[in-house]
């Protein structure tokens, strides 16, 4: 029996993962962007322990999400699942002056990783599109580049793998991994997405709780419960550290050693 916190679990793969974990007898804490979504989410999965609330596009609200999680006690696993998709038609600027995709997909998982009391396992949702991510980490806020929603998303999914591998390298004793779920028909994936929705939530739950030795590894990248080779630049410790430095500078939140 494990206790798991899942970001962005009001819908899509986050909710599906939560439902599966509850069916397996685990204790799950959900997360929704606001109190109305939280009520709807608790109604969708009444067996969940509770729902934490906060808009992860806001640094202040993300910090409050971490506070709420820590008040609930310790967790065996955290699944960083919430994200914005690849279709934002223009650069949306958050209250912190960041692009919305970067704030939600890169900065929020960084803050939550740094501030939530260290769990035994951490899982980061990436995407096959991370392979198109810009390893130079130039202009992360898109202040100077002409906007491309797809490139911005690919960059942040590359960052999610960097985060997973940086934590695996820095935090001995924590299992930290990333995965791609396939292109599946959720709200983000769109109704014509071609891959198997029934497989898309299973790897993150397996990495979060399974006693299978294949799931008890760290610093790996998965697709459907099998290791897959990520973009080689994700293994570069100097690029990982460059991203951590950027996140620390922008948020004022340091990553505990
Ligand atoms: N679907 C795919 O084909 C696909 C492919 C590759 C990778 N992925 C990855 O899989 C993960 C889950 O994707 P999905 O397809 O399940 O997406 P989804 O259906 O769009 O669900 C996203 C979840 O994140 C929440 N969320 C969005 N913005 C938020 C914000 N500002 N603050 C708090 N919560 C917010 C959503 O809340 P609301 O319900 O309130 O909107 C929802 O619960 C993502 O990391 C994504 O990058 C998905």
PDB file of C-alpha atoms and ligand atoms in Angstrom:
ATOM      1  CA  UNK A   1       0.000   0.000   0.000  1.00  0.00           C
ATOM      2  CA  UNK A   2       1.531   3.313  -1.060  1.00  0.00           C
ATOM      3  CA  UNK A   3       0.498   6.971  -0.834  1.00  0.00           C
ATOM      4  CA  UNK A   4       0.789   8.902  -4.079  1.00  0.00           C
ATOM      5  CA  UNK A   5       0.306  12.547  -5.078  1.00  0.00           C
ATOM      6  CA  UNK A   6      -0.547  13.219  -8.746  1.00  0.00           C
ATOM      7  CA  UNK A   7      -0.547  16.698 -10.282  1.00  0.00           C
ATOM      8  CA  UNK A   8      -3.189  17.524 -12.881  1.00  0.00           C
ATOM      9  CA  UNK A   9      -5.414  14.632 -11.842  1.00  0.00           C
ATOM     10  CA  UNK A  10      -8.767  16.271 -12.565  1.00  0.00           C
ATOM     11  CA  UNK A  11      -8.815  14.746 -16.060  1.00  0.00           C
ATOM     12  CA  UNK A  12      -6.870  12.754 -18.647  1.00  0.00           C
ATOM     13  CA  UNK A  13      -3.949  10.514 -17.760  1.00  0.00           C
ATOM     14  CA  UNK A  14      -3.610  11.943 -14.248  1.00  0.00           C
ATOM     15  CA  UNK A  15      -7.155  10.929 -13.359  1.00  0.00           C
ATOM     16  CA  UNK A  16      -6.774   7.561 -15.101  1.00  0.00           C
ATOM     17  CA  UNK A  17      -3.583   6.846 -13.140  1.00  0.00           C
ATOM     18  CA  UNK A  18      -5.347   7.847  -9.917  1.00  0.00           C
ATOM     19  CA  UNK A  19      -8.301   5.555 -10.650  1.00  0.00           C
ATOM     20  CA  UNK A  20      -5.972   2.620 -11.319  1.00  0.00           C
ATOM     21  CA  UNK A  21      -3.957   3.213  -8.152  1.00  0.00           C
ATOM     22  CA  UNK A  22      -7.136   3.427  -6.045  1.00  0.00           C
ATOM     23  CA  UNK A  23      -8.388   0.166  -7.621  1.00  0.00           C
ATOM     24  CA  UNK A  24      -5.070  -1.417  -6.615  1.00  0.00           C
ATOM     25  CA  UNK A  25      -5.667  -0.351  -3.000  1.00  0.00           C
ATOM     26  CA  UNK A  26      -3.302   2.603  -2.825  1.00  0.00           C
ATOM     27  CA  UNK A  27      -4.029   5.966  -1.203  1.00  0.00           C
ATOM     28  CA  UNK A  28      -4.129   8.815  -3.701  1.00  0.00           C
ATOM     29  CA  UNK A  29      -4.153  12.587  -3.268  1.00  0.00           C
ATOM     30  CA  UNK A  30      -5.404  14.419  -6.336  1.00  0.00           C
ATOM     31  CA  UNK A  31      -4.750  17.939  -7.602  1.00  0.00           C
ATOM     32  CA  UNK A  32      -6.941  20.438  -9.463  1.00  0.00           C
ATOM     33  CA  UNK A  33      -6.371  23.971 -10.707  1.00  0.00           C
ATOM     34  CA  UNK A  34      -9.150  25.634  -8.633  1.00  0.00           C
ATOM     35  CA  UNK A  35     -11.800  24.828  -6.043  1.00  0.00           C
ATOM     36  CA  UNK A  36     -14.559  24.207  -8.611  1.00  0.00           C
ATOM     37  CA  UNK A  37     -12.365  21.687 -10.464  1.00  0.00           C
ATOM     38  CA  UNK A  38     -11.409  20.201  -7.071  1.00  0.00           C
ATOM     39  CA  UNK A  39     -15.078  19.540  -6.205  1.00  0.00           C
ATOM     40  CA  UNK A  40     -15.674  17.994  -9.627  1.00  0.00           C
ATOM     41  CA  UNK A  41     -12.531  15.879  -9.249  1.00  0.00           C
ATOM     42  CA  UNK A  42     -13.424  14.583  -5.789  1.00  0.00           C
ATOM     43  CA  UNK A  43     -16.855  13.610  -7.188  1.00  0.00           C
ATOM     44  CA  UNK A  44     -15.192  11.714 -10.056  1.00  0.00           C
ATOM     45  CA  UNK A  45     -13.080   9.702  -7.605  1.00  0.00           C
ATOM     46  CA  UNK A  46     -14.662   9.831  -4.141  1.00  0.00           C
ATOM     47  CA  UNK A  47     -12.226   7.177  -2.885  1.00  0.00           C
ATOM     48  CA  UNK A  48      -9.314   9.603  -3.252  1.00  0.00           C
ATOM     49  CA  UNK A  49      -8.029  10.874   0.083  1.00  0.00           C
ATOM     50  CA  UNK A  50      -8.307  14.553  -0.850  1.00  0.00           C
ATOM     51  CA  UNK A  51      -7.745  17.115  -3.574  1.00  0.00           C
ATOM     52  CA  UNK A  52      -5.035  19.756  -3.369  1.00  0.00           C
ATOM     53  CA  UNK A  53      -5.803  23.035  -5.162  1.00  0.00           C
ATOM     54  CA  UNK A  54      -3.672  25.455  -7.163  1.00  0.00           C
ATOM     55  CA  UNK A  55      -2.933  26.826 -10.608  1.00  0.00           C
ATOM     56  CA  UNK A  56       0.499  25.497 -11.508  1.00  0.00           C
ATOM     57  CA  UNK A  57       1.071  28.302 -14.002  1.00  0.00           C
ATOM     58  CA  UNK A  58       1.590  30.586 -10.986  1.00  0.00           C
ATOM     59  CA  UNK A  59       4.762  30.336  -8.898  1.00  0.00           C
ATOM     60  CA  UNK A  60       2.934  31.548  -5.770  1.00  0.00           C
ATOM     61  CA  UNK A  61       0.097  29.051  -6.188  1.00  0.00           C
ATOM     62  CA  UNK A  62       2.542  26.230  -6.941  1.00  0.00           C
ATOM     63  CA  UNK A  63       4.352  26.989  -3.680  1.00  0.00           C
ATOM     64  CA  UNK A  64       0.999  26.775  -1.896  1.00  0.00           C
ATOM     65  CA  UNK A  65       0.334  23.404  -3.552  1.00  0.00           C
ATOM     66  CA  UNK A  66       3.614  22.149  -2.050  1.00  0.00           C
ATOM     67  CA  UNK A  67       2.552  23.500   1.367  1.00  0.00           C
ATOM     68  CA  UNK A  68      -0.809  21.720   1.130  1.00  0.00           C
ATOM     69  CA  UNK A  69       0.881  18.447   0.158  1.00  0.00           C
ATOM     70  CA  UNK A  70       3.383  18.689   3.011  1.00  0.00           C
ATOM     71  CA  UNK A  71       0.572  19.369   5.510  1.00  0.00           C
ATOM     72  CA  UNK A  72      -0.969  16.038   4.473  1.00  0.00           C
ATOM     73  CA  UNK A  73       2.166  14.164   5.577  1.00  0.00           C
ATOM     74  CA  UNK A  74       4.662  12.069   3.685  1.00  0.00           C
ATOM     75  CA  UNK A  75       4.221  10.438   0.291  1.00  0.00           C
ATOM     76  CA  UNK A  76       5.767   7.336  -1.216  1.00  0.00           C
ATOM     77  CA  UNK A  77       5.552   8.725  -4.741  1.00  0.00           C
ATOM     78  CA  UNK A  78       4.808  11.922  -6.643  1.00  0.00           C
ATOM     79  CA  UNK A  79       3.730  11.871 -10.300  1.00  0.00           C
ATOM     80  CA  UNK A  80       4.385  15.158 -12.125  1.00  0.00           C
ATOM     81  CA  UNK A  81       1.658  14.886 -14.742  1.00  0.00           C
ATOM     82  CA  UNK A  82      -0.026  18.302 -15.192  1.00  0.00           C
ATOM     83  CA  UNK A  83       0.939  20.070 -18.389  1.00  0.00           C
ATOM     84  CA  UNK A  84      -0.108  22.471 -21.108  1.00  0.00           C
ATOM     85  CA  UNK A  85      -0.152  21.067 -24.633  1.00  0.00           C
ATOM     86  CA  UNK A  86       1.539  21.884 -27.913  1.00  0.00           C
ATOM     87  CA  UNK A  87      -1.230  23.949 -29.452  1.00  0.00           C
ATOM     88  CA  UNK A  88      -0.942  27.346 -27.712  1.00  0.00           C
ATOM     89  CA  UNK A  89      -1.255  29.689 -30.702  1.00  0.00           C
ATOM     90  CA  UNK A  90       0.691  32.542 -29.126  1.00  0.00           C
ATOM     91  CA  UNK A  91       3.056  33.172 -26.235  1.00  0.00           C
ATOM     92  CA  UNK A  92       0.817  33.463 -23.194  1.00  0.00           C
ATOM     93  CA  UNK A  93       2.604  35.365 -20.425  1.00  0.00           C
ATOM     94  CA  UNK A  94       1.967  34.333 -16.830  1.00  0.00           C
ATOM     95  CA  UNK A  95       1.780  36.608 -13.793  1.00  0.00           C
ATOM     96  CA  UNK A  96       5.486  35.811 -13.281  1.00  0.00           C
ATOM     97  CA  UNK A  97       6.438  36.949 -16.792  1.00  0.00           C
ATOM     98  CA  UNK A  98       7.037  33.399 -18.049  1.00  0.00           C
ATOM     99  CA  UNK A  99       5.527  31.658 -21.023  1.00  0.00           C
ATOM    100  CA  UNK A 100       2.555  29.584 -19.845  1.00  0.00           C
ATOM    101  CA  UNK A 101       3.920  26.310 -21.240  1.00  0.00           C
ATOM    102  CA  UNK A 102       7.272  26.795 -19.509  1.00  0.00           C
ATOM    103  CA  UNK A 103       5.629  27.781 -16.219  1.00  0.00           C
ATOM    104  CA  UNK A 104       3.344  24.763 -16.112  1.00  0.00           C
ATOM    105  CA  UNK A 105       5.527  22.068 -17.686  1.00  0.00           C
ATOM    106  CA  UNK A 106       9.006  22.982 -16.404  1.00  0.00           C
ATOM    107  CA  UNK A 107       8.866  25.466 -13.533  1.00  0.00           C
ATOM    108  CA  UNK A 108       5.979  23.852 -11.595  1.00  0.00           C
ATOM    109  CA  UNK A 109       7.506  20.358 -11.441  1.00  0.00           C
ATOM    110  CA  UNK A 110      10.819  21.951 -10.417  1.00  0.00           C
ATOM    111  CA  UNK A 111       9.185  23.890  -7.549  1.00  0.00           C
ATOM    112  CA  UNK A 112       7.156  20.897  -6.376  1.00  0.00           C
ATOM    113  CA  UNK A 113      10.227  18.651  -6.528  1.00  0.00           C
ATOM    114  CA  UNK A 114      12.191  21.141  -4.455  1.00  0.00           C
ATOM    115  CA  UNK A 115       9.508  21.917  -1.869  1.00  0.00           C
ATOM    116  CA  UNK A 116       7.538  18.694  -1.317  1.00  0.00           C
ATOM    117  CA  UNK A 117       9.078  16.522   1.404  1.00  0.00           C
ATOM    118  CA  UNK A 118      11.206  14.008  -0.464  1.00  0.00           C
ATOM    119  CA  UNK A 119       9.198  10.929  -1.544  1.00  0.00           C
ATOM    120  CA  UNK A 120      10.743   7.538  -2.334  1.00  0.00           C
ATOM    121  CA  UNK A 121       9.859   7.746  -6.012  1.00  0.00           C
ATOM    122  CA  UNK A 122       9.258  10.604  -8.469  1.00  0.00           C
ATOM    123  CA  UNK A 123       7.828  10.207 -11.954  1.00  0.00           C
ATOM    124  CA  UNK A 124       7.915  12.908 -14.643  1.00  0.00           C
ATOM    125  CA  UNK A 125       5.567  12.781 -17.647  1.00  0.00           C
ATOM    126  CA  UNK A 126       7.475  13.606 -20.802  1.00  0.00           C
ATOM    127  CA  UNK A 127       6.643  12.992 -24.452  1.00  0.00           C
ATOM    128  CA  UNK A 128       8.206  11.610 -27.616  1.00  0.00           C
ATOM    129  CA  UNK A 129       8.347  15.268 -28.674  1.00  0.00           C
ATOM    130  CA  UNK A 130      11.107  15.826 -26.093  1.00  0.00           C
ATOM    131  CA  UNK A 131      13.373  14.566 -28.874  1.00  0.00           C
ATOM    132  CA  UNK A 132      12.827  17.905 -30.660  1.00  0.00           C
ATOM    133  CA  UNK A 133      13.732  19.873 -27.517  1.00  0.00           C
ATOM    134  CA  UNK A 134      16.335  22.632 -27.803  1.00  0.00           C
ATOM    135  CA  UNK A 135      19.373  21.427 -25.843  1.00  0.00           C
ATOM    136  CA  UNK A 136      21.002  24.875 -25.966  1.00  0.00           C
ATOM    137  CA  UNK A 137      18.478  26.101 -23.347  1.00  0.00           C
ATOM    138  CA  UNK A 138      18.671  29.519 -25.028  1.00  0.00           C
ATOM    139  CA  UNK A 139      15.787  31.967 -24.561  1.00  0.00           C
ATOM    140  CA  UNK A 140      13.794  29.621 -22.311  1.00  0.00           C
ATOM    141  CA  UNK A 141      11.156  32.292 -21.744  1.00  0.00           C
ATOM    142  CA  UNK A 142      10.605  32.845 -25.481  1.00  0.00           C
ATOM    143  CA  UNK A 143      11.251  36.573 -25.087  1.00  0.00           C
ATOM    144  CA  UNK A 144      13.268  36.732 -28.333  1.00  0.00           C
ATOM    145  CA  UNK A 145      12.233  33.782 -30.536  1.00  0.00           C
ATOM    146  CA  UNK A 146       9.169  33.871 -32.799  1.00  0.00           C
ATOM    147  CA  UNK A 147       6.566  31.734 -31.002  1.00  0.00           C
ATOM    148  CA  UNK A 148       6.043  28.075 -31.864  1.00  0.00           C
ATOM    149  CA  UNK A 149       3.640  26.229 -29.566  1.00  0.00           C
ATOM    150  CA  UNK A 150       4.942  22.860 -30.683  1.00  0.00           C
ATOM    151  CA  UNK A 151       8.600  23.806 -30.128  1.00  0.00           C
ATOM    152  CA  UNK A 152       7.774  25.342 -26.740  1.00  0.00           C
ATOM    153  CA  UNK A 153       6.040  22.124 -25.688  1.00  0.00           C
ATOM    154  CA  UNK A 154       8.918  19.952 -27.016  1.00  0.00           C
ATOM    155  CA  UNK A 155      11.426  22.067 -25.098  1.00  0.00           C
ATOM    156  CA  UNK A 156       9.523  21.658 -21.823  1.00  0.00           C
ATOM    157  CA  UNK A 157       9.120  17.906 -22.266  1.00  0.00           C
ATOM    158  CA  UNK A 158      12.913  17.788 -22.803  1.00  0.00           C
ATOM    159  CA  UNK A 159      13.230  19.745 -19.528  1.00  0.00           C
ATOM    160  CA  UNK A 160      11.074  17.168 -17.728  1.00  0.00           C
ATOM    161  CA  UNK A 161      13.562  14.429 -18.651  1.00  0.00           C
ATOM    162  CA  UNK A 162      16.460  16.664 -17.570  1.00  0.00           C
ATOM    163  CA  UNK A 163      14.706  17.172 -14.217  1.00  0.00           C
ATOM    164  CA  UNK A 164      14.129  13.440 -13.755  1.00  0.00           C
ATOM    165  CA  UNK A 165      17.748  12.607 -14.509  1.00  0.00           C
ATOM    166  CA  UNK A 166      19.143  15.486 -12.432  1.00  0.00           C
ATOM    167  CA  UNK A 167      17.197  14.278  -9.401  1.00  0.00           C
ATOM    168  CA  UNK A 168      18.282  10.684 -10.014  1.00  0.00           C
ATOM    169  CA  UNK A 169      21.891  11.880 -10.047  1.00  0.00           C
ATOM    170  CA  UNK A 170      21.653  14.230  -7.064  1.00  0.00           C
ATOM    171  CA  UNK A 171      19.255  12.496  -4.665  1.00  0.00           C
ATOM    172  CA  UNK A 172      20.649   9.099  -3.723  1.00  0.00           C
ATOM    173  CA  UNK A 173      17.905   6.800  -2.498  1.00  0.00           C
ATOM    174  CA  UNK A 174      15.141   8.441  -4.543  1.00  0.00           C
ATOM    175  CA  UNK A 175      13.955   6.640  -7.681  1.00  0.00           C
ATOM    176  CA  UNK A 176      13.418   9.340 -10.314  1.00  0.00           C
ATOM    177  CA  UNK A 177      12.337   8.466 -13.842  1.00  0.00           C
ATOM    178  CA  UNK A 178      10.612   9.914 -16.903  1.00  0.00           C
ATOM    179  CA  UNK A 179       8.310   8.410 -19.503  1.00  0.00           C
ATOM    180  CA  UNK A 180       6.300   9.040 -22.626  1.00  0.00           C
ATOM    181  CA  UNK A 181       2.718   7.757 -22.551  1.00  0.00           C
ATOM    182  CA  UNK A 182       2.101   7.648 -26.300  1.00  0.00           C
ATOM    183  CA  UNK A 183      -0.048  10.062 -28.306  1.00  0.00           C
ATOM    184  CA  UNK A 184      -3.483   9.311 -26.938  1.00  0.00           C
ATOM    185  CA  UNK A 185      -6.971  10.839 -27.141  1.00  0.00           C
ATOM    186  CA  UNK A 186      -7.186  12.947 -23.984  1.00  0.00           C
ATOM    187  CA  UNK A 187      -8.113  16.623 -23.948  1.00  0.00           C
ATOM    188  CA  UNK A 188      -4.463  17.368 -24.760  1.00  0.00           C
ATOM    189  CA  UNK A 189      -3.920  14.581 -27.289  1.00  0.00           C
ATOM    190  CA  UNK A 190      -7.089  15.351 -29.270  1.00  0.00           C
ATOM    191  CA  UNK A 191      -9.773  12.941 -30.439  1.00  0.00           C
ATOM    192  CA  UNK A 192      -7.827  11.593 -33.418  1.00  0.00           C
ATOM    193  CA  UNK A 193      -4.696  10.636 -31.467  1.00  0.00           C
ATOM    194  CA  UNK A 194      -3.626   7.203 -32.719  1.00  0.00           C
ATOM    195  CA  UNK A 195      -2.100   5.371 -29.722  1.00  0.00           C
ATOM    196  CA  UNK A 196      -3.661   3.081 -27.118  1.00  0.00           C
ATOM    197  CA  UNK A 197      -5.312   5.093 -24.338  1.00  0.00           C
ATOM    198  CA  UNK A 198      -5.567   2.000 -22.160  1.00  0.00           C
ATOM    199  CA  UNK A 199      -1.758   1.760 -22.014  1.00  0.00           C
ATOM    200  CA  UNK A 200      -1.073   5.463 -21.502  1.00  0.00           C
ATOM    201  CA  UNK A 201      -1.515   5.672 -17.702  1.00  0.00           C
ATOM    202  CA  UNK A 202       0.039   2.356 -16.709  1.00  0.00           C
ATOM    203  CA  UNK A 203       3.781   3.078 -16.818  1.00  0.00           C
ATOM    204  CA  UNK A 204       3.527   6.019 -14.391  1.00  0.00           C
ATOM    205  CA  UNK A 205       1.562   3.949 -11.855  1.00  0.00           C
ATOM    206  CA  UNK A 206       4.018   1.046 -12.261  1.00  0.00           C
ATOM    207  CA  UNK A 207       7.012   3.338 -11.707  1.00  0.00           C
ATOM    208  CA  UNK A 208       5.266   4.884  -8.698  1.00  0.00           C
ATOM    209  CA  UNK A 209       4.375   1.724  -6.792  1.00  0.00           C
ATOM    210  CA  UNK A 210       5.479  -1.550  -8.349  1.00  0.00           C
ATOM    211  CA  UNK A 211       7.784  -3.978  -6.556  1.00  0.00           C
ATOM    212  CA  UNK A 212       8.874  -5.284  -9.976  1.00  0.00           C
ATOM    213  CA  UNK A 213      12.687  -4.865 -10.020  1.00  0.00           C
ATOM    214  CA  UNK A 214      12.370  -3.335 -13.499  1.00  0.00           C
ATOM    215  CA  UNK A 215      10.379  -0.447 -11.966  1.00  0.00           C
ATOM    216  CA  UNK A 216      12.797   0.075  -9.075  1.00  0.00           C
ATOM    217  CA  UNK A 217      15.459   1.833 -11.110  1.00  0.00           C
ATOM    218  CA  UNK A 218      16.434   5.492 -11.317  1.00  0.00           C
ATOM    219  CA  UNK A 219      17.489   7.843 -14.090  1.00  0.00           C
ATOM    220  CA  UNK A 220      15.702   5.932 -16.829  1.00  0.00           C
ATOM    221  CA  UNK A 221      13.212   6.790 -19.559  1.00  0.00           C
ATOM    222  CA  UNK A 222      10.261   4.519 -20.345  1.00  0.00           C
ATOM    223  CA  UNK A 223       7.535   3.808 -22.853  1.00  0.00           C
ATOM    224  CA  UNK A 224       4.936   1.201 -21.959  1.00  0.00           C
ATOM    225  CA  UNK A 225       6.962  -0.220 -19.072  1.00  0.00           C
ATOM    226  CA  UNK A 226      10.046  -0.742 -21.225  1.00  0.00           C
ATOM    227  CA  UNK A 227      13.200   1.349 -21.163  1.00  0.00           C
ATOM    228  CA  UNK A 228      13.603   3.581 -24.175  1.00  0.00           C
ATOM    229  CA  UNK A 229      16.583   5.735 -25.173  1.00  0.00           C
ATOM    230  CA  UNK A 230      15.855   9.433 -24.606  1.00  0.00           C
ATOM    231  CA  UNK A 231      17.543  12.272 -26.483  1.00  0.00           C
ATOM    232  CA  UNK A 232      21.259  11.865 -25.541  1.00  0.00           C
ATOM    233  CA  UNK A 233      21.471  15.501 -24.350  1.00  0.00           C
ATOM    234  CA  UNK A 234      19.184  14.572 -21.419  1.00  0.00           C
ATOM    235  CA  UNK A 235      22.128  12.589 -19.976  1.00  0.00           C
ATOM    236  CA  UNK A 236      24.419  15.640 -19.992  1.00  0.00           C
ATOM    237  CA  UNK A 237      24.922  16.700 -16.351  1.00  0.00           C
ATOM    238  CA  UNK A 238      25.984  20.215 -17.352  1.00  0.00           C
ATOM    239  CA  UNK A 239      22.717  20.764 -19.272  1.00  0.00           C
ATOM    240  CA  UNK A 240      20.752  19.332 -16.342  1.00  0.00           C
ATOM    241  CA  UNK A 241      22.535  21.719 -13.964  1.00  0.00           C
ATOM    242  CA  UNK A 242      22.003  24.662 -16.328  1.00  0.00           C
ATOM    243  CA  UNK A 243      18.253  24.013 -16.206  1.00  0.00           C
ATOM    244  CA  UNK A 244      18.269  23.679 -12.404  1.00  0.00           C
ATOM    245  CA  UNK A 245      20.182  26.976 -12.119  1.00  0.00           C
ATOM    246  CA  UNK A 246      17.664  28.704 -14.374  1.00  0.00           C
ATOM    247  CA  UNK A 247      14.696  27.344 -12.384  1.00  0.00           C
ATOM    248  CA  UNK A 248      16.303  28.297  -9.090  1.00  0.00           C
ATOM    249  CA  UNK A 249      17.028  31.838 -10.337  1.00  0.00           C
ATOM    250  CA  UNK A 250      13.538  32.394 -11.735  1.00  0.00           C
ATOM    251  CA  UNK A 251      11.662  30.996  -8.739  1.00  0.00           C
ATOM    252  CA  UNK A 252      13.934  31.857  -5.824  1.00  0.00           C
ATOM    253  CA  UNK A 253      13.507  28.231  -4.751  1.00  0.00           C
ATOM    254  CA  UNK A 254      16.726  26.268  -4.354  1.00  0.00           C
ATOM    255  CA  UNK A 255      16.883  22.527  -4.875  1.00  0.00           C
ATOM    256  CA  UNK A 256      17.875  20.841  -1.602  1.00  0.00           C
ATOM    257  CA  UNK A 257      21.075  18.823  -1.955  1.00  0.00           C
TER     258      UNK A 257
HETATM  259  N1  LIG B   1      -2.223  12.956 -24.354  1.00  0.00           N
HETATM  260  C1  LIG B   1      -1.120  12.725 -25.056  1.00  0.00           C
HETATM  261  O1  LIG B   1      -1.172  12.299 -26.236  1.00  0.00           O
HETATM  262  C2  LIG B   1       0.226  12.915 -24.437  1.00  0.00           C
HETATM  263  C3  LIG B   1       1.360  12.592 -25.197  1.00  0.00           C
HETATM  264  C4  LIG B   1       2.621  12.747 -24.638  1.00  0.00           C
HETATM  265  C5  LIG B   1       2.749  13.216 -23.344  1.00  0.00           C
HETATM  266  N2  LIG B   1       1.630  13.537 -22.629  1.00  0.00           N
HETATM  267  C6  LIG B   1       1.823  14.052 -21.260  1.00  0.00           C
HETATM  268  O2  LIG B   1       0.954  13.380 -20.363  1.00  0.00           O
HETATM  269  C7  LIG B   1       0.581  14.278 -19.294  1.00  0.00           C
HETATM  270  C8  LIG B   1      -0.921  14.270 -19.127  1.00  0.00           C
HETATM  271  O3  LIG B   1      -1.501  14.724 -20.331  1.00  0.00           O
HETATM  272  P1  LIG B   1      -3.038  14.535 -20.656  1.00  0.00           P
HETATM  273  O4  LIG B   1      -3.101  14.101 -22.059  1.00  0.00           O
HETATM  274  O5  LIG B   1      -3.704  13.735 -19.590  1.00  0.00           O
HETATM  275  O6  LIG B   1      -3.523  16.056 -20.584  1.00  0.00           O
HETATM  276  P2  LIG B   1      -4.984  16.663 -20.277  1.00  0.00           P
HETATM  277  O7  LIG B   1      -6.014  15.683 -20.610  1.00  0.00           O
HETATM  278  O8  LIG B   1      -4.986  17.993 -20.935  1.00  0.00           O
HETATM  279  O9  LIG B   1      -4.944  16.848 -18.678  1.00  0.00           O
HETATM  280  C9  LIG B   1      -4.049  17.767 -18.115  1.00  0.00           C
HETATM  281  C10 LIG B   1      -4.296  17.880 -16.638  1.00  0.00           C
HETATM  282  O10 LIG B   1      -3.495  18.958 -16.143  1.00  0.00           O
HETATM  283  C11 LIG B   1      -4.361  19.916 -15.525  1.00  0.00           C
HETATM  284  N3  LIG B   1      -3.894  21.289 -15.697  1.00  0.00           N
HETATM  285  C12 LIG B   1      -3.757  21.948 -16.872  1.00  0.00           C
HETATM  286  N4  LIG B   1      -3.367  23.216 -16.632  1.00  0.00           N
HETATM  287  C13 LIG B   1      -3.260  23.342 -15.284  1.00  0.00           C
HETATM  288  C14 LIG B   1      -2.887  24.409 -14.434  1.00  0.00           C
HETATM  289  N5  LIG B   1      -2.555  25.617 -14.908  1.00  0.00           N
HETATM  290  N6  LIG B   1      -2.868  24.195 -13.111  1.00  0.00           N
HETATM  291  C15 LIG B   1      -3.213  22.995 -12.618  1.00  0.00           C
HETATM  292  N7  LIG B   1      -3.575  21.945 -13.364  1.00  0.00           N
HETATM  293  C16 LIG B   1      -3.592  22.119 -14.697  1.00  0.00           C
HETATM  294  C17 LIG B   1      -5.687  19.734 -16.218  1.00  0.00           C
HETATM  295  O11 LIG B   1      -6.711  20.342 -15.448  1.00  0.00           O
HETATM  296  P3  LIG B   1      -8.166  20.706 -16.122  1.00  0.00           P
HETATM  297  O12 LIG B   1      -8.857  19.393 -16.209  1.00  0.00           O
HETATM  298  O13 LIG B   1      -8.769  21.652 -15.174  1.00  0.00           O
HETATM  299  O14 LIG B   1      -7.855  21.294 -17.470  1.00  0.00           O
HETATM  300  C18 LIG B   1      -5.745  18.219 -16.303  1.00  0.00           C
HETATM  301  O15 LIG B   1      -6.071  17.644 -15.050  1.00  0.00           O
HETATM  302  C19 LIG B   1       1.167  15.632 -19.660  1.00  0.00           C
HETATM  303  O16 LIG B   1       2.354  15.832 -18.944  1.00  0.00           O
HETATM  304  C20 LIG B   1       1.471  15.523 -21.144  1.00  0.00           C
HETATM  305  O17 LIG B   1       2.532  16.362 -21.544  1.00  0.00           O
HETATM  306  C21 LIG B   1       0.379  13.403 -23.133  1.00  0.00           C
END
